[in-house]
Amino acid sequence: IRTSKAASISKDKIVTQTKFKDLNEIRTQVCDSVSKDSMHIARAIKRLTLCICDPTMNRCITYVDVPGYTSPLYLHKKQTSSMLNECDSVVFVKEIKSPSIVDSELTMLKMFEKSHKSNSIEKLLVALTQIDLVSKENFREMSKKSEAEWDTFKVSKERIIPVSALAYLHSKSMFKEADLLTRGKKAVDTLRSYKVVDGVDKLKTSVETYLFKKNFDTASKQVEDLKTKIDALVNDTLNLGKSIYPTYKDESFLSQFKMAHARGHSQPIF
């Protein structure tokens, strides 16, 4: 996340950059870059980067939206595979009204498990989207079905987070168009009647908490490894000193070293 807003759109090996103050300013350009006309035919775009200034987001985290395996393009499948191998964590995005895991999603999950071995599950979060578009009864029912579906992959319900991007963006005053303002307010009112929140902040916090723990655990292991090496070096040094000065066999070499130092030896004793 950079400190200024800019969009970089790559198409046909041509890179264009556009500065913007509102997402609506580049919406048409973005849509035309990734799909064609009303047929929604995916274009072979290699990368689209949005750099925004959002003080609520962690600047040390990069979120990458991969195309997935539903795309017919080999390039998109390759990009998805590459990011699944390299990422530190995955947020699996599914509409709440479609709780079942389909073949293309199953392929991605198996690939992710293969790449990250035993700790793949702790790296996985699930976002159930568009929760404002289902009835209160369906929201409860679909949530339970999703939890049961993901339980087969040992993903606990605490890692399954219902979200509404529409309600979140409305609460952040991101909309200016009348239609979006109306839809956003309706989404907020719907979630309020369900007595649930939009979930986006919880999702971001969950990602940041996991990555902080991962980095902390990694640093802790490095410290322990360094301590082990230092201990081994100290023991080797003491053993070497004992072999050179066997007359100190009645006491530890370290004690003898301290005693010699206290008597004012100007030269090393070994």
Short mmCIF file of C-alpha atoms in Angstrom, two decimals:
data_model
loop_
_atom_site.label_atom_id
_atom_site.label_comp_id
_atom_site.label_asym_id
_atom_site.label_seq_id
_atom_site.Cartn_x
_atom_site.Cartn_y
_atom_site.Cartn_z
CA ILE A 1 0.00 0.00 0.00
CA ARG A 2 1.54 3.24 -1.09
CA THR A 3 0.92 6.74 0.16
CA SER A 4 -0.85 8.03 -2.94
CA LYS A 5 -3.70 6.85 -5.10
CA ALA A 6 -2.81 5.55 -8.53
CA ALA A 7 -3.92 2.82 -10.89
CA SER A 8 -1.58 0.86 -13.12
CA ILE A 9 -3.28 -1.07 -15.91
CA SER A 10 -1.29 -3.47 -18.10
CA LYS A 11 -2.86 -4.68 -21.35
CA ASP A 12 -1.17 -6.03 -24.47
CA LYS A 13 2.22 -5.29 -22.87
CA ILE A 14 1.29 -1.59 -22.60
CA VAL A 15 1.43 -0.07 -19.13
CA THR A 16 -0.75 2.95 -18.40
CA GLN A 17 -0.99 4.87 -15.14
CA THR A 18 -3.97 6.92 -14.07
CA LYS A 19 -4.33 9.04 -10.93
CA PHE A 20 -7.78 9.14 -9.37
CA LYS A 21 -9.62 10.53 -6.38
CA ASP A 22 -12.63 8.22 -6.56
CA LEU A 23 -13.01 4.65 -7.81
CA ASN A 24 -15.87 5.77 -10.04
CA GLU A 25 -13.37 7.75 -12.14
CA ILE A 26 -11.62 4.58 -13.32
CA ARG A 27 -14.50 2.07 -13.13
CA THR A 28 -15.17 2.04 -16.88
CA GLN A 29 -11.47 1.79 -17.73
CA VAL A 30 -10.97 -1.09 -15.31
CA CYS A 31 -14.03 -2.99 -16.57
CA ASP A 32 -12.98 -2.55 -20.21
CA SER A 33 -9.50 -3.80 -19.34
CA VAL A 34 -10.56 -7.07 -17.75
CA SER A 35 -13.63 -8.01 -19.82
CA LYS A 36 -15.21 -7.34 -23.19
CA ASP A 37 -18.64 -5.77 -23.74
CA SER A 38 -21.66 -7.34 -22.08
CA MET A 39 -20.49 -10.88 -22.82
CA HIS A 40 -18.00 -10.69 -19.95
CA ILE A 41 -15.27 -12.31 -21.99
CA ALA A 42 -12.10 -12.23 -19.93
CA ARG A 43 -9.15 -10.43 -21.46
CA ALA A 44 -5.57 -11.64 -21.06
CA ILE A 45 -4.58 -8.81 -18.73
CA LYS A 46 -1.44 -9.62 -16.76
CA ARG A 47 -1.74 -7.23 -13.85
CA LEU A 48 -3.91 -4.46 -12.52
CA THR A 49 -2.60 -2.64 -9.45
CA LEU A 50 -4.53 -0.16 -7.30
CA CYS A 51 -2.39 1.85 -4.88
CA ILE A 52 -4.52 3.60 -2.27
CA CYS A 53 -3.98 5.67 0.85
CA ASP A 54 -5.95 3.99 3.63
CA PRO A 55 -4.65 4.60 7.18
CA THR A 56 -6.80 1.73 8.49
CA MET A 57 -4.86 -0.86 6.48
CA ASN A 58 -1.56 -2.44 7.47
CA ARG A 59 1.10 -1.11 5.10
CA CYS A 60 3.19 -4.27 5.51
CA ILE A 61 0.51 -6.48 3.92
CA THR A 62 -0.14 -6.83 0.20
CA TYR A 63 -3.52 -8.22 -0.83
CA VAL A 64 -3.56 -9.99 -4.20
CA ASP A 65 -6.86 -10.88 -5.92
CA VAL A 66 -6.09 -13.96 -8.04
CA PRO A 67 -8.29 -14.96 -11.02
CA GLY A 68 -8.97 -18.49 -9.75
CA TYR A 69 -9.55 -21.64 -11.76
CA THR A 70 -12.91 -20.70 -13.23
CA SER A 71 -11.16 -18.54 -15.82
CA PRO A 72 -10.69 -20.23 -19.23
CA LEU A 73 -7.29 -18.57 -19.67
CA TYR A 74 -4.14 -20.59 -18.97
CA LEU A 75 -2.41 -17.36 -17.89
CA HIS A 76 -4.95 -16.86 -15.09
CA LYS A 77 -4.54 -20.42 -13.85
CA LYS A 78 -0.76 -19.98 -13.88
CA GLN A 79 -1.02 -16.72 -11.91
CA THR A 80 -3.30 -18.39 -9.37
CA SER A 81 -0.95 -21.35 -8.92
CA SER A 82 2.05 -19.05 -8.49
CA MET A 83 0.39 -16.91 -5.81
CA LEU A 84 -0.93 -19.95 -3.91
CA ASN A 85 2.65 -21.23 -3.70
CA GLU A 86 4.15 -17.90 -2.60
CA CYS A 87 1.52 -16.39 -0.29
CA ASP A 88 1.65 -16.26 3.51
CA SER A 89 -2.10 -16.57 3.93
CA VAL A 90 -5.23 -17.11 1.81
CA VAL A 91 -8.68 -15.54 2.10
CA PHE A 92 -11.05 -17.84 0.24
CA VAL A 93 -13.97 -15.73 -1.04
CA LYS A 94 -17.38 -17.37 -1.58
CA GLU A 95 -20.89 -16.03 -1.92
CA ILE A 96 -22.91 -17.06 1.11
CA LYS A 97 -25.75 -18.31 -1.09
CA SER A 98 -23.41 -20.93 -2.64
CA PRO A 99 -21.93 -22.82 0.34
CA SER A 100 -20.92 -25.97 -1.56
CA ILE A 101 -17.29 -26.23 -2.66
CA VAL A 102 -17.19 -26.82 -6.43
CA ASP A 103 -14.53 -28.64 -8.46
CA SER A 104 -12.48 -25.56 -9.41
CA GLU A 105 -12.35 -24.47 -5.76
CA LEU A 106 -11.45 -27.98 -4.66
CA THR A 107 -8.52 -27.92 -7.11
CA MET A 108 -7.26 -24.68 -5.57
CA LEU A 109 -7.60 -26.03 -2.04
CA LYS A 110 -5.69 -29.21 -2.84
CA MET A 111 -2.97 -27.18 -4.53
CA PHE A 112 -2.76 -24.88 -1.51
CA GLU A 113 -2.55 -27.84 0.89
CA LYS A 114 0.19 -29.42 -1.22
CA SER A 115 2.22 -26.20 -1.29
CA HIS A 116 1.96 -25.41 2.41
CA LYS A 117 1.92 -28.93 3.87
CA SER A 118 0.84 -29.41 7.48
CA ASN A 119 0.18 -25.75 8.39
CA SER A 120 -2.04 -24.93 5.40
CA ILE A 121 -5.26 -24.86 7.45
CA GLU A 122 -4.02 -22.21 9.88
CA LYS A 123 -3.19 -20.01 6.87
CA LEU A 124 -6.73 -20.23 5.48
CA LEU A 125 -9.61 -17.83 6.13
CA VAL A 126 -13.02 -17.94 4.45
CA ALA A 127 -15.05 -14.83 3.61
CA LEU A 128 -18.76 -15.41 2.96
CA THR A 129 -19.79 -12.44 0.83
CA GLN A 130 -23.01 -10.61 -0.07
CA ILE A 131 -24.68 -11.45 3.23
CA ASP A 132 -26.95 -8.43 2.79
CA LEU A 133 -28.60 -10.05 -0.26
CA VAL A 134 -30.13 -13.03 1.56
CA SER A 135 -32.99 -13.16 4.02
CA LYS A 136 -32.36 -13.45 7.73
CA GLU A 137 -33.46 -17.10 7.71
CA ASN A 138 -31.26 -17.93 4.70
CA PHE A 139 -28.34 -16.12 6.31
CA ARG A 140 -28.49 -18.43 9.34
CA GLU A 141 -29.07 -21.52 7.23
CA MET A 142 -26.34 -20.78 4.67
CA SER A 143 -23.88 -19.92 7.44
CA LYS A 144 -24.42 -23.32 9.06
CA LYS A 145 -24.11 -25.10 5.70
CA SER A 146 -20.86 -23.26 4.98
CA GLU A 147 -19.46 -24.18 8.39
CA ALA A 148 -20.33 -27.85 7.77
CA GLU A 149 -18.77 -27.75 4.29
CA TRP A 150 -15.51 -26.22 5.49
CA ASP A 151 -15.39 -28.50 8.50
CA THR A 152 -14.43 -31.31 6.10
CA PHE A 153 -11.19 -29.35 5.56
CA LYS A 154 -10.78 -28.84 9.32
CA VAL A 155 -11.50 -25.11 9.00
CA SER A 156 -13.12 -23.98 12.25
CA LYS A 157 -16.15 -21.69 12.23
CA GLU A 158 -14.04 -18.96 13.87
CA ARG A 159 -12.11 -18.74 10.59
CA ILE A 160 -15.30 -18.35 8.52
CA ILE A 161 -16.33 -14.70 8.42
CA PRO A 162 -19.57 -13.38 6.85
CA VAL A 163 -18.98 -10.02 5.14
CA SER A 164 -20.80 -7.33 3.21
CA ALA A 165 -18.50 -5.10 1.17
CA LEU A 166 -21.46 -2.92 0.19
CA ALA A 167 -22.35 -2.15 3.80
CA TYR A 168 -18.71 -1.58 4.72
CA LEU A 169 -18.07 0.86 1.88
CA HIS A 170 -21.27 2.72 2.66
CA SER A 171 -20.26 3.04 6.32
CA LYS A 172 -16.95 4.55 5.15
CA SER A 173 -18.80 7.08 2.95
CA MET A 174 -17.20 5.68 -0.20
CA PHE A 175 -20.27 6.11 -2.41
CA LYS A 176 -21.38 9.25 -4.21
CA GLU A 177 -23.75 7.90 -6.86
CA ALA A 178 -27.43 7.90 -5.83
CA ASP A 179 -27.92 4.25 -6.76
CA LEU A 180 -24.95 3.06 -4.71
CA LEU A 181 -25.94 5.27 -1.78
CA THR A 182 -29.41 3.70 -1.78
CA ARG A 183 -28.08 0.15 -2.07
CA GLY A 184 -25.44 0.80 0.55
CA LYS A 185 -27.95 2.16 3.07
CA LYS A 186 -30.23 -0.80 2.41
CA ALA A 187 -27.33 -3.19 3.06
CA VAL A 188 -26.50 -1.46 6.35
CA ASP A 189 -30.16 -1.54 7.46
CA THR A 190 -30.43 -5.22 6.51
CA LEU A 191 -27.41 -6.21 8.60
CA ARG A 192 -28.67 -4.11 11.49
CA SER A 193 -31.95 -6.05 11.42
CA TYR A 194 -29.95 -9.29 11.47
CA LYS A 195 -27.92 -7.94 14.41
CA VAL A 196 -24.66 -8.62 12.62
CA VAL A 197 -21.82 -6.38 11.42
CA ASP A 198 -20.37 -6.11 7.90
CA GLY A 199 -17.40 -8.29 8.94
CA VAL A 200 -14.70 -6.53 6.90
CA ASP A 201 -12.80 -5.16 9.90
CA LYS A 202 -12.93 -8.60 11.55
CA LEU A 203 -11.57 -10.16 8.37
CA LYS A 204 -8.67 -7.68 8.17
CA THR A 205 -7.90 -8.14 11.86
CA SER A 206 -7.88 -11.92 11.46
CA VAL A 207 -5.39 -11.69 8.60
CA GLU A 208 -3.14 -9.25 10.47
CA THR A 209 -3.29 -11.31 13.68
CA TYR A 210 -2.25 -14.49 11.89
CA LEU A 211 0.59 -12.78 10.02
CA PHE A 212 1.82 -11.09 13.21
CA LYS A 213 1.81 -14.45 15.00
CA LYS A 214 3.58 -16.08 12.06
CA ASN A 215 6.30 -13.41 12.04
CA PHE A 216 6.63 -13.59 15.83
CA ASP A 217 6.95 -17.39 15.74
CA THR A 218 9.53 -17.15 12.96
CA ALA A 219 11.57 -14.56 14.89
CA SER A 220 11.32 -16.65 18.07
CA LYS A 221 12.64 -19.71 16.27
CA GLN A 222 15.53 -17.70 14.84
CA VAL A 223 16.41 -16.45 18.34
CA GLU A 224 16.28 -19.98 19.74
CA ASP A 225 18.47 -21.26 16.90
CA LEU A 226 20.97 -18.45 17.55
CA LYS A 227 20.96 -19.18 21.29
CA THR A 228 21.64 -22.87 20.59
CA LYS A 229 24.58 -21.99 18.37
CA ILE A 230 26.01 -19.58 20.97
CA ASP A 231 25.65 -22.22 23.73
CA ALA A 232 27.43 -24.76 21.55
CA LEU A 233 30.25 -22.27 20.81
CA VAL A 234 30.67 -21.48 24.51
CA ASN A 235 30.81 -25.19 25.41
CA ASP A 236 33.36 -25.86 22.66
CA THR A 237 35.49 -22.96 23.92
CA LEU A 238 35.36 -24.21 27.52
CA ASN A 239 36.24 -27.74 26.48
CA LEU A 240 39.14 -26.46 24.43
CA GLY A 241 40.43 -24.47 27.40
CA LYS A 242 40.20 -27.51 29.68
CA SER A 243 42.22 -29.60 27.25
CA ILE A 244 44.95 -26.94 27.04
CA TYR A 245 45.07 -26.24 30.80
CA PRO A 246 44.39 -29.57 32.53
CA THR A 247 45.67 -28.17 35.86
CA TYR A 248 42.30 -26.48 36.24
CA LYS A 249 40.48 -29.81 36.40
CA ASP A 250 39.38 -29.29 40.02
CA GLU A 251 37.15 -26.37 39.05
CA SER A 252 35.28 -25.32 35.94
CA PHE A 253 37.33 -23.58 33.32
CA LEU A 254 34.97 -20.60 33.42
CA SER A 255 35.61 -20.13 37.17
CA GLN A 256 39.38 -20.36 36.64
CA PHE A 257 39.15 -17.84 33.84
CA LYS A 258 37.29 -15.41 36.08
CA MET A 259 39.82 -15.90 38.88
CA ALA A 260 42.75 -15.29 36.54
CA HIS A 261 41.08 -12.20 35.16
CA ALA A 262 40.44 -10.93 38.69
CA ARG A 263 44.16 -11.30 39.51
CA GLY A 264 44.93 -8.89 36.68
CA HIS A 265 46.28 -11.10 33.92
CA SER A 266 47.23 -8.78 31.10
CA GLN A 267 47.54 -11.64 28.62
CA PRO A 268 44.91 -14.19 27.62
CA ILE A 269 45.28 -17.47 29.54
CA PHE A 270 44.86 -19.46 26.35
#
